[in-house]
Amino acid sequence: MVLGAVLLGGGAAAADAPGPAGGLLPPGTAAAGRAPYPLPPPGRVLPPRPPEGDVPDPEREAGAPVGRLPRSAVGSAVTCTAKAGAYQRQVERLLGLKVDGRQSAADCRAIRAFQVREKIQPAVGHAGPVTWARAELLAARRDPNAARRCPVRSHPVACVDLDRELMWVQKGKKVTYGVVNIRSGRAGHRTRTGWHTVYWRHQDHWSSLYDTPMPYAQFFSGGQAFHAVRGQLATITGSRGCVNLGHRDAQRLWGVLRKGDRVYIWGKRPGS
C-alpha cells in the first residue's frame, strides 16, 4: 500500500473529517465499479459473508483455531509429528522446552498438550503459526510491555511488536486496550517501524487496489493502517504492510483510538 501510487477505495462514509490538514490527501476515494458484495451503512458491521484479507489466506477459521501441517505429516493415524515446525524455536522457548529448533518426542508431547488445552486443531505437536501466536498471546497478557520496548508516555500509545506479532494500547503504564494478536507486513511489504500518528479513519473502507474491504481502518503511515480481516489471522504469509486484526479486535480498537493518537512500531516479523 503506497499512498499516492494507488487509490484505496472508500466505503459509504468516513468517521473523521475528509482528511488531515497540510495538503495530505486521505487514503481513499470511492471505488470504481461494483463491489463483489455490499458494504454496510456507517455504524454497522460487515455482513457475515467472509471476505479475503490483505493476502489470500490458505487457512480458514472453523470454530477452533486451525493449524497448518506439511503434507509429509498428514495421515489418518497421525497423533504426533516428528517434523519441526516453522516456529519451532519460538514455541520451545514459550513452553519452557530446550530451544534447539529440533523436534523431539518430548517436544511433540508438550506442544500437543498445549494444543489440546487451547483447542488448536489438529493437535499433533506441530509448531505452526497458530500455536506460536496463541503461546505468545498468553505469555504477554499479564504485562505486554515487560521488556519496556514501547515508550511510556502520558498520552495514549498504540504499541505494535512485530517480533511477537502483538499489539496493545497504553497510557502511561496502564494498558487501556489489552494485548491481541496481529498480522503485519511480509517481506517486500514490511510494516514501517518507528513513531507514527493516526491521521485518518474510515470505518467502512474499501481497497480498490486489492479489491477487498478494510473495515475499521485507522491509517497511521501512508497507506498502512490497522484494520480487520476475516479468516485465520496467524499465517506464514504476512499482510501487504497493514496491521491486520481479527474483526472483533479491530472493532474494539476503533472505539479506543482517535485521530491524532500516536503509534509506535518496532521489531521484525519472523520470516519476513
Backbone as JSON, one array per atom type, in Angstrom:
{
  "sequence": "MVLGAVLLGGGAAAADAPGPAGGLLPPGTAAAGRAPYPLPPPGRVLPPRPPEGDVPDPEREAGAPVGRLPRSAVGSAVTCTAKAGAYQRQVERLLGLKVDGRQSAADCRAIRAFQVREKIQPAVGHAGPVTWARAELLAARRDPNAARRCPVRSHPVACVDLDRELMWVQKGKKVTYGVVNIRSGRAGHRTRTGWHTVYWRHQDHWSSLYDTPMPYAQFFSGGQAFHAVRGQLATITGSRGCVNLGHRDAQRLWGVLRKGDRVYIWGKRPGS",
  "N": [[0.83, -1.19, 0.0], [0.88, 1.96, -1.06], [0.71, 5.3, -0.6], [-0.57, 7.64, -2.84], [0.46, 6.36, -5.04], [-1.51, 4.63, -5.68], [-5.09, 4.33, -5.64], [-7.02, 3.93, -2.84], [-10.01, 2.49, -2.24], [-12.88, 4.11, -0.86], [-15.46, 3.55, 1.61], [-18.9, 3.83, 2.47], [-18.98, 6.12, 4.09], [-16.82, 8.37, 5.87], [-15.56, 8.29, 9.19], [-14.08, 10.3, 10.31], [-13.06, 13.7, 9.56], [-12.76, 14.89, 6.08], [-9.97, 14.67, 5.57], [-6.49, 14.93, 6.65], [-4.94, 18.04, 7.64], [-2.72, 20.3, 5.8], [-2.41, 19.48, 3.21], [-2.13, 16.74, 2.7], [-3.56, 14.04, 1.18], [-6.47, 12.12, 1.97], [-6.33, 8.53, 2.35], [-8.19, 7.37, 0.41], [-10.79, 7.05, -1.99], [-14.0, 6.91, -3.55], [-14.55, 3.66, -4.66], [-14.23, 2.5, -8.01], [-16.61, 0.86, -10.14], [-18.5, -2.13, -9.32], [-18.89, -3.39, -6.11], [-17.98, -6.71, -4.99], [-19.6, -7.67, -3.0], [-22.05, -6.11, -0.92], [-21.2, -3.14, 0.94], [-21.71, -2.21, 4.38], [-23.97, 0.26, 5.76], [-22.73, 3.3, 7.39], [-21.6, 2.81, 10.75], [-22.43, 0.24, 11.15], [-21.61, -3.27, 11.31], [-19.74, -5.46, 9.11], [-21.43, -7.71, 6.84], [-22.0, -11.27, 7.47], [-20.78, -12.79, 5.46], [-17.7, -14.09, 4.57], [-15.0, -12.12, 3.64], [-11.86, -11.96, 1.81], [-8.6, -11.44, 3.31], [-5.78, -9.18, 3.57], [-3.92, -10.7, 2.23], [-4.33, -13.59, 0.24], [-5.64, -16.26, 2.06], [-4.48, -19.31, 3.19], [-5.43, -20.79, 5.26], [-8.33, -21.49, 7.22], [-10.98, -20.37, 9.35], [-12.62, -22.37, 11.62], [-14.44, -22.66, 13.9], [-12.66, -23.81, 16.18], [-9.2, -22.69, 16.41], [-7.31, -23.28, 13.46], [-4.59, -25.13, 12.58], [-1.72, -25.52, 10.38], [-0.34, -28.09, 8.5], [2.6, -29.69, 7.18], [2.55, -31.62, 4.13], [3.85, -34.07, 4.44], [3.42, -34.72, 7.05], [0.83, -35.39, 7.32], [-1.68, -37.72, 7.94], [-3.91, -40.5, 8.35], [-3.63, -41.74, 10.79], [-2.09, -40.1, 12.35], [-0.78, -38.95, 15.35], [1.22, -37.55, 16.53], [3.62, -35.44, 15.27], [6.86, -35.79, 13.81], [8.21, -33.83, 12.57], [9.89, -30.71, 12.6], [8.39, -27.54, 13.24], [7.67, -24.39, 11.55], [7.87, -22.45, 13.47], [9.37, -23.52, 15.5], [11.53, -22.94, 17.35], [10.56, -20.63, 18.64], [8.21, -21.59, 19.87], [9.26, -23.6, 21.49], [10.75, -22.02, 23.3], [8.68, -20.52, 24.54], [7.19, -22.49, 25.78], [8.9, -23.45, 27.63], [10.76, -25.37, 26.89], [13.73, -27.17, 25.75], [15.6, -25.08, 23.74], [16.32, -25.67, 20.64], [15.49, -25.88, 18.09], [14.85, -28.32, 17.0], [12.67, -31.05, 16.6], [11.75, -33.11, 19.16], [10.65, -36.17, 20.74], [9.72, -35.52, 23.28], [9.33, -32.78, 22.99], [7.23, -32.79, 21.12], [5.18, -34.03, 22.57], [4.76, -32.12, 24.6], [4.04, -29.84, 23.1], [1.77, -30.8, 21.82], [0.12, -31.26, 24.04], [-0.31, -28.62, 24.85], [-1.7, -27.69, 22.6], [-4.03, -29.26, 22.74], [-5.1, -28.33, 25.16], [-5.6, -25.65, 24.47], [-7.38, -25.97, 22.47], [-6.55, -26.16, 19.77], [-6.5, -27.2, 16.48], [-5.16, -29.37, 13.91], [-4.31, -31.32, 16.78], [-1.35, -32.25, 16.93], [1.19, -31.76, 17.77], [2.73, -30.07, 16.19], [4.68, -27.22, 15.56], [3.33, -24.72, 14.44], [2.11, -21.59, 12.89], [-0.31, -20.87, 14.2], [-0.2, -22.11, 16.71], [2.15, -20.9, 17.74], [1.32, -18.15, 17.76], [-0.78, -18.19, 19.63], [0.57, -19.02, 21.95], [2.38, -16.87, 22.33], [0.57, -14.79, 22.82], [-0.69, -15.6, 25.24], [1.52, -15.6, 26.96], [2.08, -12.9, 27.07], [-0.04, -11.56, 28.21], [-0.22, -10.8, 30.95], [1.7, -8.75, 31.35], [2.3, -6.96, 28.8], [4.27, -5.13, 28.08], [6.61, -5.84, 29.35], [9.31, -5.99, 28.65], [9.84, -3.4, 28.19], [9.88, -2.18, 25.67], [8.09, -0.56, 24.36], [7.61, 2.89, 24.39], [6.8, 4.72, 27.34], [4.34, 7.06, 27.81], [2.51, 10.07, 28.66], [0.27, 10.32, 27.16], [-2.03, 8.38, 25.07], [-0.59, 5.49, 23.54], [-0.37, 3.42, 20.81], [0.95, 0.35, 20.76], [3.0, -1.67, 18.8], [4.33, -4.7, 18.36], [6.4, -6.24, 16.34], [8.11, -8.4, 16.47], [6.86, -10.27, 18.09], [4.39, -10.26, 16.97], [2.2, -8.84, 18.1], [-0.08, -6.48, 19.6], [-1.01, -3.62, 21.6], [-2.63, -1.04, 23.56], [-1.47, 1.64, 25.47], [-1.56, 3.96, 28.17], [0.49, 6.01, 29.81], [1.65, 3.78, 32.2], [-0.5, 2.17, 32.2], [-2.44, -0.29, 30.7], [-4.75, 0.19, 28.26], [-6.04, -1.04, 26.24], [-6.25, -4.3, 25.83], [-3.67, -6.75, 25.13], [-3.41, -8.14, 21.84], [-3.36, -10.54, 19.13], [-1.77, -9.92, 15.98], [-1.36, -9.46, 12.38], [1.31, -8.62, 10.47], [3.3, -6.84, 7.94], [4.6, -8.7, 5.18], [7.74, -9.9, 3.7], [9.12, -7.49, 1.56], [6.9, -5.94, 1.77], [6.95, -4.66, 4.22], [5.74, -3.65, 7.42], [6.03, -0.35, 8.44], [8.43, 0.76, 10.78], [8.93, 2.6, 13.91], [7.88, 5.91, 15.07], [4.52, 6.93, 14.54], [1.42, 8.52, 13.53], [-2.06, 8.36, 14.04], [-3.85, 9.38, 11.42], [-6.05, 9.4, 9.77], [-9.27, 8.01, 9.63], [-11.51, 5.42, 8.7], [-14.41, 3.82, 8.83], [-15.78, 1.97, 7.18], [-14.02, 1.19, 5.08], [-12.78, 0.6, 1.74], [-10.52, -1.16, -0.27], [-9.47, -0.38, -3.37], [-7.23, -1.16, -4.72], [-6.55, -3.8, -3.89], [-9.01, -4.84, -4.07], [-10.72, -5.4, -1.86], [-12.37, -5.39, 1.35], [-11.57, -3.11, 4.04], [-12.38, -2.99, 6.88], [-13.0, -0.85, 9.71], [-10.72, 0.78, 9.42], [-7.77, 2.42, 10.34], [-5.61, 4.72, 9.58], [-2.1, 5.15, 9.71], [0.4, 5.52, 8.54], [1.03, 6.64, 5.57], [-0.36, 4.49, 3.24], [-0.65, 2.47, 5.07], [-2.38, 0.8, 7.65], [-4.28, 0.06, 10.65], [-6.58, -2.55, 10.51], [-9.52, -4.65, 10.12], [-9.62, -8.18, 9.35], [-11.06, -11.09, 7.87], [-11.24, -14.63, 8.64], [-8.45, -16.88, 9.27], [-5.99, -15.45, 11.29], [-3.34, -15.9, 12.08], [-0.83, -16.77, 10.12], [1.65, -18.15, 7.88], [2.21, -16.43, 5.82], [2.45, -12.9, 5.53], [0.83, -9.63, 5.77], [0.2, -7.01, 3.33], [1.57, -4.86, 4.35], [-0.17, -3.52, 6.05], [-1.46, -3.5, 9.46], [-3.03, -6.17, 10.43], [-6.0, -7.18, 12.14], [-8.15, -9.35, 14.07], [-11.71, -9.36, 13.47], [-13.39, -8.59, 15.67], [-11.47, -7.57, 17.43], [-10.46, -5.4, 15.95], [-12.75, -3.87, 15.82], [-13.1, -3.2, 18.52], [-10.73, -1.73, 18.88], [-11.26, 0.45, 17.29], [-12.96, 1.92, 18.89], [-11.24, 2.79, 20.82], [-8.89, 4.15, 19.91], [-8.16, 7.44, 18.59], [-8.23, 10.06, 16.12], [-5.09, 11.51, 15.66], [-3.85, 10.17, 17.73], [-0.89, 8.49, 18.9], [1.33, 6.07, 17.43], [3.53, 3.42, 17.95], [5.96, 1.39, 16.54], [7.95, -1.51, 16.42], [10.67, -3.88, 15.84], [10.69, -6.99, 13.92], [8.83, -8.93, 11.75], [8.79, -12.42, 12.17], [10.44, -14.4, 9.78], [10.09, -12.62, 7.7]],
  "CA": [[0.0, 0.0, 0.0], [1.7, 3.17, -1.15], [-0.14, 6.44, -0.78], [-0.24, 8.44, -3.99], [0.71, 5.5, -6.18], [-2.75, 3.94, -5.99], [-6.25, 4.83, -4.93], [-7.67, 2.94, -2.0], [-11.41, 2.88, -2.32], [-13.59, 4.41, 0.37], [-16.76, 2.97, 1.8], [-20.04, 4.74, 2.38], [-18.71, 7.4, 4.73], [-15.69, 8.38, 6.78], [-15.92, 8.72, 10.53], [-13.38, 11.54, 10.57], [-13.15, 14.72, 8.52], [-12.26, 14.39, 4.8], [-8.56, 14.3, 5.57], [-5.66, 15.76, 7.5], [-4.52, 19.34, 7.12], [-1.38, 20.33, 5.24], [-2.38, 19.04, 1.82], [-2.03, 15.3, 2.56], [-4.86, 13.51, 0.81], [-6.87, 10.9, 2.68], [-6.02, 7.36, 1.53], [-9.37, 6.69, -0.09], [-11.86, 7.66, -2.75], [-14.99, 5.89, -3.86], [-14.02, 2.67, -5.6], [-14.96, 2.39, -9.26], [-17.18, -0.45, -10.39], [-19.43, -2.67, -8.33], [-18.25, -4.26, -5.11], [-18.47, -8.08, -5.12], [-20.72, -7.79, -2.06], [-22.32, -4.74, -0.47], [-20.69, -2.62, 2.2], [-22.8, -1.79, 5.25], [-24.02, 1.7, 6.02], [-21.87, 3.67, 8.51], [-22.04, 2.45, 12.09], [-22.8, -1.16, 11.23], [-20.51, -4.17, 10.99], [-19.87, -6.13, 7.83], [-22.25, -8.91, 6.84], [-21.22, -12.44, 7.86], [-20.06, -13.4, 4.36], [-16.28, -13.83, 4.86], [-14.12, -11.67, 2.57], [-10.44, -12.25, 1.96], [-7.8, -10.44, 4.0], [-4.79, -8.5, 2.73], [-3.25, -11.71, 1.42], [-5.14, -14.81, 0.22], [-5.33, -16.99, 3.28], [-4.62, -20.74, 2.97], [-6.06, -21.4, 6.41], [-9.65, -20.94, 7.45], [-11.45, -20.45, 10.72], [-13.7, -23.34, 11.69], [-14.7, -22.86, 15.32], [-11.36, -23.78, 16.85], [-8.11, -22.28, 15.52], [-6.87, -24.36, 12.6], [-3.19, -25.06, 12.23], [-1.36, -25.95, 9.03], [0.69, -29.1, 8.57], [3.21, -30.1, 5.9], [1.93, -32.83, 3.59], [4.53, -35.27, 4.95], [2.98, -35.01, 8.42], [-0.6, -35.67, 7.32], [-2.03, -39.12, 7.79], [-5.13, -40.82, 9.09], [-3.31, -42.22, 12.14], [-1.11, -39.21, 12.96], [-1.07, -38.4, 16.67], [2.32, -36.66, 16.89], [4.52, -35.32, 14.12], [8.29, -35.72, 14.11], [8.79, -32.74, 11.79], [9.93, -29.41, 13.27], [7.55, -26.54, 12.63], [8.3, -23.12, 11.17], [8.06, -21.64, 14.67], [9.83, -24.47, 16.5], [12.31, -22.31, 18.41], [9.7, -19.72, 19.42], [7.31, -22.38, 20.7], [10.08, -24.24, 22.52], [11.04, -21.0, 24.32], [7.46, -20.14, 25.25], [6.7, -23.62, 26.58], [9.94, -23.84, 28.59], [11.47, -26.55, 26.41], [15.08, -26.92, 25.26], [15.49, -24.33, 22.49], [17.32, -26.12, 19.68], [14.9, -25.89, 16.76], [14.65, -29.69, 16.54], [11.52, -31.69, 17.22], [11.99, -34.37, 19.87], [9.41, -36.79, 21.22], [9.27, -34.73, 24.43], [8.79, -31.53, 22.45], [5.95, -33.06, 20.48], [4.18, -34.28, 23.62], [4.46, -30.85, 25.27], [3.31, -28.97, 22.17], [0.46, -31.4, 21.62], [-0.67, -31.0, 25.25], [-0.7, -27.22, 24.77], [-2.73, -27.58, 21.56], [-5.27, -29.84, 23.28], [-5.61, -27.39, 26.17], [-6.06, -24.42, 23.82], [-8.34, -26.35, 21.42], [-5.97, -25.92, 18.45], [-6.61, -28.41, 15.66], [-5.07, -30.68, 14.56], [-3.38, -31.36, 17.91], [-0.36, -33.29, 16.61], [2.51, -31.34, 18.25], [3.47, -29.32, 15.18], [4.85, -25.82, 15.97], [2.95, -23.85, 13.34], [1.83, -20.2, 13.24], [-1.43, -20.73, 15.14], [0.31, -22.48, 18.04], [3.05, -19.84, 18.18], [0.56, -16.93, 18.06], [-1.52, -18.37, 20.88], [1.53, -19.06, 23.06], [2.86, -15.5, 22.53], [-0.51, -14.01, 23.42], [-0.87, -16.0, 26.64], [2.69, -15.17, 27.72], [2.14, -11.44, 27.15], [-1.26, -10.97, 28.77], [-0.05, -10.2, 32.26], [2.45, -7.49, 31.21], [2.81, -6.98, 27.43], [5.43, -4.27, 27.93], [7.59, -6.25, 30.36], [10.65, -5.69, 28.15], [9.89, -1.93, 28.08], [10.19, -1.78, 24.29], [7.17, 0.51, 23.95], [7.82, 4.06, 25.25], [5.72, 5.12, 28.23], [4.03, 8.47, 27.65], [1.29, 10.47, 29.38], [-0.83, 10.21, 26.21], [-2.16, 7.01, 24.57], [0.34, 4.99, 22.53], [-0.66, 2.1, 20.27], [2.23, -0.36, 20.72], [2.96, -2.77, 17.85], [5.54, -5.5, 18.49], [6.47, -7.13, 15.19], [8.84, -9.62, 16.85], [5.89, -11.21, 18.65], [3.13, -10.09, 16.25], [1.22, -8.46, 19.11], [-0.26, -5.04, 19.81], [-1.86, -3.18, 22.71], [-2.6, 0.41, 23.73], [-1.19, 2.01, 26.85], [-1.48, 5.38, 28.53], [1.38, 5.83, 30.95], [1.91, 2.35, 32.36], [-1.78, 1.47, 32.22], [-2.89, -0.85, 29.43], [-6.15, 0.57, 28.04], [-6.57, -1.98, 25.24], [-5.46, -5.48, 26.12], [-2.83, -7.27, 24.05], [-4.06, -9.02, 20.88], [-2.54, -10.98, 18.0], [-1.88, -9.17, 14.72], [-0.58, -9.94, 11.25], [1.98, -7.45, 9.89], [3.75, -6.95, 6.55], [5.55, -9.73, 4.76], [8.94, -9.41, 3.02], [8.78, -6.66, 0.42], [5.77, -5.08, 2.15], [7.05, -4.62, 5.67], [5.12, -2.58, 8.18], [7.08, 0.62, 8.77], [8.68, 0.89, 12.21], [9.13, 3.95, 14.43], [6.72, 6.68, 15.52], [3.52, 7.33, 13.56], [0.23, 9.16, 14.09], [-3.33, 8.04, 13.39], [-4.19, 10.65, 10.78], [-7.33, 9.3, 9.04], [-10.0, 6.79, 9.99], [-12.67, 5.15, 7.85], [-14.97, 2.6, 9.4], [-16.21, 1.04, 6.14], [-13.1, 1.44, 3.98], [-12.62, -0.41, 0.69], [-9.29, -1.02, -1.03], [-9.64, -0.67, -4.79], [-6.01, -1.8, -5.18], [-6.64, -5.23, -3.65], [-10.42, -5.2, -4.23], [-11.09, -6.07, -0.62], [-12.72, -4.43, 2.39], [-10.66, -2.84, 5.15], [-13.25, -2.41, 7.9], [-12.39, -0.22, 10.88], [-9.38, 1.19, 9.01], [-7.19, 3.58, 11.02], [-4.34, 4.9, 8.86], [-1.06, 5.76, 10.53], [1.62, 5.78, 7.77], [0.69, 6.48, 4.16], [-1.46, 3.55, 3.05], [-0.66, 1.41, 6.09], [-3.45, 1.05, 8.62], [-4.9, -1.01, 11.41], [-7.92, -2.87, 10.01], [-9.99, -6.01, 10.35], [-9.67, -9.18, 8.29], [-11.78, -12.32, 8.22], [-10.46, -15.85, 8.49], [-7.35, -17.13, 10.19], [-5.05, -14.33, 11.35], [-1.98, -16.43, 12.23], [-0.42, -17.49, 8.93], [3.05, -17.98, 7.48], [2.23, -15.26, 4.95], [2.06, -11.66, 6.18], [-0.01, -8.7, 5.03], [0.95, -6.15, 2.4], [2.04, -3.69, 5.07], [-1.1, -3.12, 7.11], [-1.53, -4.29, 10.68], [-4.32, -6.86, 10.42], [-6.54, -7.66, 13.4], [-9.42, -10.03, 13.98], [-12.79, -8.39, 13.32], [-13.81, -8.07, 16.98], [-10.39, -6.76, 17.99], [-10.42, -4.14, 15.21], [-13.94, -3.11, 16.22], [-12.79, -2.63, 19.83], [-9.68, -0.73, 18.72], [-11.91, 1.64, 16.73], [-13.52, 2.69, 19.99], [-10.18, 3.2, 21.75], [-8.02, 5.15, 19.28], [-8.74, 8.64, 18.0], [-7.36, 10.78, 15.2], [-4.03, 12.22, 16.38], [-3.16, 9.29, 18.67], [0.43, 8.05, 18.45], [1.58, 4.65, 17.2], [4.96, 3.09, 17.97], [6.15, 0.05, 15.97], [9.34, -1.95, 16.46], [10.92, -5.29, 15.61], [10.59, -7.54, 12.58], [8.0, -10.14, 11.68], [9.59, -13.61, 11.89], [10.36, -14.94, 8.43], [9.89, -11.59, 6.67]],
  "C": [[0.87, 1.24, 0.0], [0.8, 4.33, -1.49], [0.34, 7.27, -1.97], [0.0, 7.6, -5.23], [-0.57, 4.82, -6.64], [-3.87, 4.67, -5.3], [-6.81, 3.7, -4.12], [-9.12, 3.36, -1.87], [-12.03, 3.11, -0.98], [-14.9, 3.68, 0.42], [-17.81, 4.04, 1.75], [-19.74, 6.09, 2.98], [-17.52, 7.26, 5.64], [-16.14, 8.86, 8.13], [-15.27, 10.04, 10.87], [-13.6, 12.51, 9.42], [-12.51, 14.22, 7.24], [-10.79, 14.04, 4.77], [-7.76, 15.26, 6.41], [-5.3, 17.07, 6.83], [-3.14, 19.23, 6.51], [-1.27, 19.76, 3.85], [-2.27, 17.54, 1.63], [-3.41, 14.74, 2.29], [-5.2, 12.31, 1.67], [-6.67, 9.69, 1.79], [-7.26, 6.66, 1.04], [-10.27, 7.58, -0.91], [-12.82, 6.55, -3.08], [-14.44, 4.95, -4.92], [-14.88, 2.64, -6.86], [-15.52, 0.98, -9.41], [-18.04, -0.91, -9.23], [-18.67, -3.58, -7.38], [-18.82, -5.67, -5.24], [-19.53, -8.42, -4.09], [-20.88, -6.44, -1.4], [-21.62, -4.4, 0.83], [-21.86, -2.16, 3.06], [-22.85, -0.27, 5.34], [-23.14, 2.03, 7.22], [-22.47, 3.25, 9.85], [-22.46, 1.01, 12.24], [-21.62, -2.03, 10.84], [-20.76, -4.82, 9.65], [-20.79, -7.33, 7.93], [-21.41, -10.15, 7.09], [-20.48, -13.12, 6.73], [-18.57, -13.09, 4.47], [-15.5, -13.37, 3.64], [-12.7, -12.12, 2.81], [-9.75, -11.14, 2.74], [-6.85, -9.77, 3.03], [-4.12, -9.47, 1.77], [-4.13, -12.94, 1.4], [-4.69, -15.78, 1.3], [-5.53, -18.49, 3.07], [-5.27, -21.47, 4.14], [-7.42, -20.77, 6.63], [-10.06, -21.17, 8.89], [-12.64, -21.38, 10.76], [-13.98, -23.66, 13.15], [-13.42, -22.74, 16.1], [-10.31, -23.26, 15.89], [-7.59, -23.47, 14.74], [-5.42, -24.16, 12.24], [-2.96, -25.58, 10.82], [-0.2, -26.91, 9.11], [1.32, -29.33, 7.2], [2.59, -31.4, 5.44], [2.54, -34.1, 4.18], [4.06, -35.66, 6.33], [1.53, -35.42, 8.48], [-0.83, -37.15, 7.11], [-3.21, -39.45, 8.68], [-4.85, -41.22, 10.52], [-2.32, -41.31, 12.86], [-1.59, -38.73, 14.32], [0.02, -37.44, 17.12], [3.3, -36.63, 15.72], [5.97, -35.17, 14.56], [8.96, -34.54, 13.41], [8.76, -31.43, 12.58], [9.07, -28.41, 12.51], [8.31, -25.26, 12.31], [8.6, -22.24, 12.37], [8.56, -22.52, 15.83], [10.56, -23.79, 17.66], [11.44, -21.39, 19.28], [8.8, -20.51, 20.37], [8.08, -23.09, 21.81], [10.38, -23.25, 23.66], [9.81, -20.69, 25.18], [6.93, -21.24, 26.15], [7.75, -24.14, 27.55], [10.68, -25.1, 28.19], [12.91, -26.18, 26.02], [14.98, -26.26, 23.89], [16.62, -24.75, 21.56], [16.77, -26.17, 18.26], [14.66, -27.28, 16.18], [13.5, -30.33, 17.31], [11.93, -33.01, 17.86], [10.63, -34.94, 20.29], [8.84, -36.01, 22.39], [8.68, -33.4, 23.98], [7.39, -31.76, 21.91], [4.86, -33.3, 21.52], [3.77, -32.98, 24.31], [3.66, -29.92, 24.37], [1.9, -29.49, 21.95], [-0.44, -31.16, 22.84], [-1.16, -29.55, 25.27], [-1.82, -27.05, 23.75], [-4.07, -28.15, 22.04], [-5.91, -28.88, 24.27], [-6.22, -26.14, 25.54], [-7.01, -24.68, 22.65], [-7.85, -25.97, 20.02], [-5.97, -27.23, 17.68], [-5.77, -28.28, 14.4], [-4.02, -30.66, 15.68], [-2.4, -32.51, 17.71], [1.05, -32.85, 16.98], [3.34, -30.58, 17.26], [3.49, -27.84, 15.54], [4.6, -24.89, 14.78], [2.58, -22.46, 13.81], [0.71, -20.02, 14.25], [-0.97, -21.03, 16.57], [1.24, -21.4, 18.59], [2.29, -18.58, 18.58], [-0.18, -17.04, 19.38], [-0.58, -18.36, 22.09], [2.08, -17.67, 23.36], [1.81, -14.66, 23.24], [-0.67, -14.33, 24.9], [0.3, -15.52, 27.5], [2.71, -13.67, 27.97], [0.99, -10.82, 27.92], [-1.05, -10.26, 30.1], [0.64, -8.84, 32.17], [3.05, -7.44, 29.81], [4.06, -6.14, 27.23], [6.51, -4.58, 28.97], [9.01, -5.92, 29.94], [10.86, -4.2, 27.95], [10.34, -1.47, 26.69], [9.29, -0.64, 23.82], [7.32, 1.69, 24.9], [6.58, 4.39, 26.09], [5.55, 6.63, 28.13], [2.75, 8.79, 28.43], [0.07, 10.4, 28.49], [-0.92, 8.77, 25.71], [-1.12, 6.7, 23.49], [-0.13, 3.6, 22.11], [0.66, 1.4, 20.02], [2.11, -1.57, 19.8], [4.31, -3.48, 17.87], [5.58, -6.51, 17.35], [7.2, -8.43, 15.51], [7.87, -10.7, 17.33], [4.56, -11.18, 17.92], [1.98, -9.84, 17.23], [1.06, -6.94, 19.11], [-1.15, -4.81, 21.02], [-1.81, -1.66, 22.73], [-2.36, 0.7, 25.21], [-1.19, 3.52, 26.99], [-0.72, 5.43, 29.84], [1.73, 4.36, 31.02], [0.64, 1.52, 32.36], [-2.16, 1.0, 30.82], [-4.38, -0.58, 29.28], [-6.83, -0.29, 26.98], [-5.68, -3.21, 25.33], [-4.78, -6.07, 24.89], [-3.6, -8.25, 23.18], [-3.06, -9.44, 19.81], [-2.8, -10.09, 16.8], [-1.21, -9.95, 13.61], [0.0, -8.7, 10.56], [2.54, -7.78, 8.52], [4.79, -8.03, 6.3], [6.77, -9.08, 4.1], [8.53, -8.66, 1.75], [7.63, -5.71, 0.68], [5.78, -4.87, 3.66], [6.33, -3.43, 6.28], [6.22, -1.64, 8.67], [7.19, 0.81, 10.28], [8.85, 2.36, 12.6], [7.82, 4.6, 14.88], [5.82, 7.06, 14.35], [2.35, 7.98, 14.29], [-1.01, 8.68, 13.33], [-3.85, 9.34, 12.77], [-5.5, 10.6, 10.0], [-7.97, 7.97, 9.38], [-11.24, 6.65, 9.09], [-13.23, 3.8, 8.24], [-15.31, 1.55, 8.35], [-15.33, 1.16, 4.9], [-13.04, 0.26, 3.0], [-11.34, -0.13, -0.09], [-9.56, -1.38, -2.48], [-8.39, -1.33, -5.37], [-6.11, -3.32, -5.07], [-8.06, -5.74, -3.75], [-10.93, -5.98, -3.02], [-11.48, -5.04, 0.43], [-11.63, -4.29, 3.43], [-11.49, -2.22, 6.28], [-12.48, -1.91, 9.12], [-10.95, 0.2, 10.6], [-8.97, 2.47, 9.74], [-5.77, 3.74, 10.47], [-3.34, 5.67, 9.72], [0.22, 6.07, 9.76], [1.32, 5.55, 6.3], [-0.5, 5.57, 4.01], [-1.5, 2.43, 4.06], [-1.61, 1.79, 7.22], [-3.68, -0.17, 9.49], [-6.24, -1.29, 10.72], [-8.24, -4.34, 10.22], [-9.82, -6.88, 9.12], [-10.5, -10.35, 8.81], [-10.86, -13.51, 8.05], [-9.32, -15.91, 9.48], [-6.33, -15.98, 10.13], [-3.6, -14.82, 11.38], [-1.63, -17.31, 11.03], [1.07, -17.28, 8.69], [3.19, -16.69, 6.67], [1.77, -14.02, 5.72], [1.14, -10.83, 5.31], [0.83, -7.96, 3.99], [1.3, -4.82, 3.06], [1.13, -3.25, 6.19], [-0.95, -4.0, 8.33], [-2.93, -4.87, 10.75], [-4.7, -7.3, 11.82], [-7.78, -8.51, 13.11], [-10.54, -9.0, 14.01], [-13.21, -7.79, 14.66], [-12.73, -7.18, 17.59], [-10.3, -5.41, 17.28], [-11.61, -3.26, 15.58], [-13.71, -2.45, 17.59], [-11.76, -1.53, 19.73], [-10.25, 0.57, 18.15], [-12.46, 2.53, 17.83], [-12.49, 3.22, 20.97], [-9.32, 4.31, 21.16], [-8.82, 6.32, 18.71], [-7.75, 9.24, 17.01], [-6.36, 11.6, 16.01], [-3.31, 11.36, 17.4], [-1.87, 8.75, 18.05], [0.51, 6.53, 18.37], [3.08, 4.43, 17.22], [5.12, 1.63, 17.57], [7.63, -0.3, 16.01], [9.43, -3.44, 16.12], [10.79, -5.68, 14.15], [9.79, -8.83, 12.63], [8.89, -11.35, 11.39], [9.36, -14.13, 10.48], [10.21, -13.91, 7.34], [11.22, -10.98, 6.22]]
}
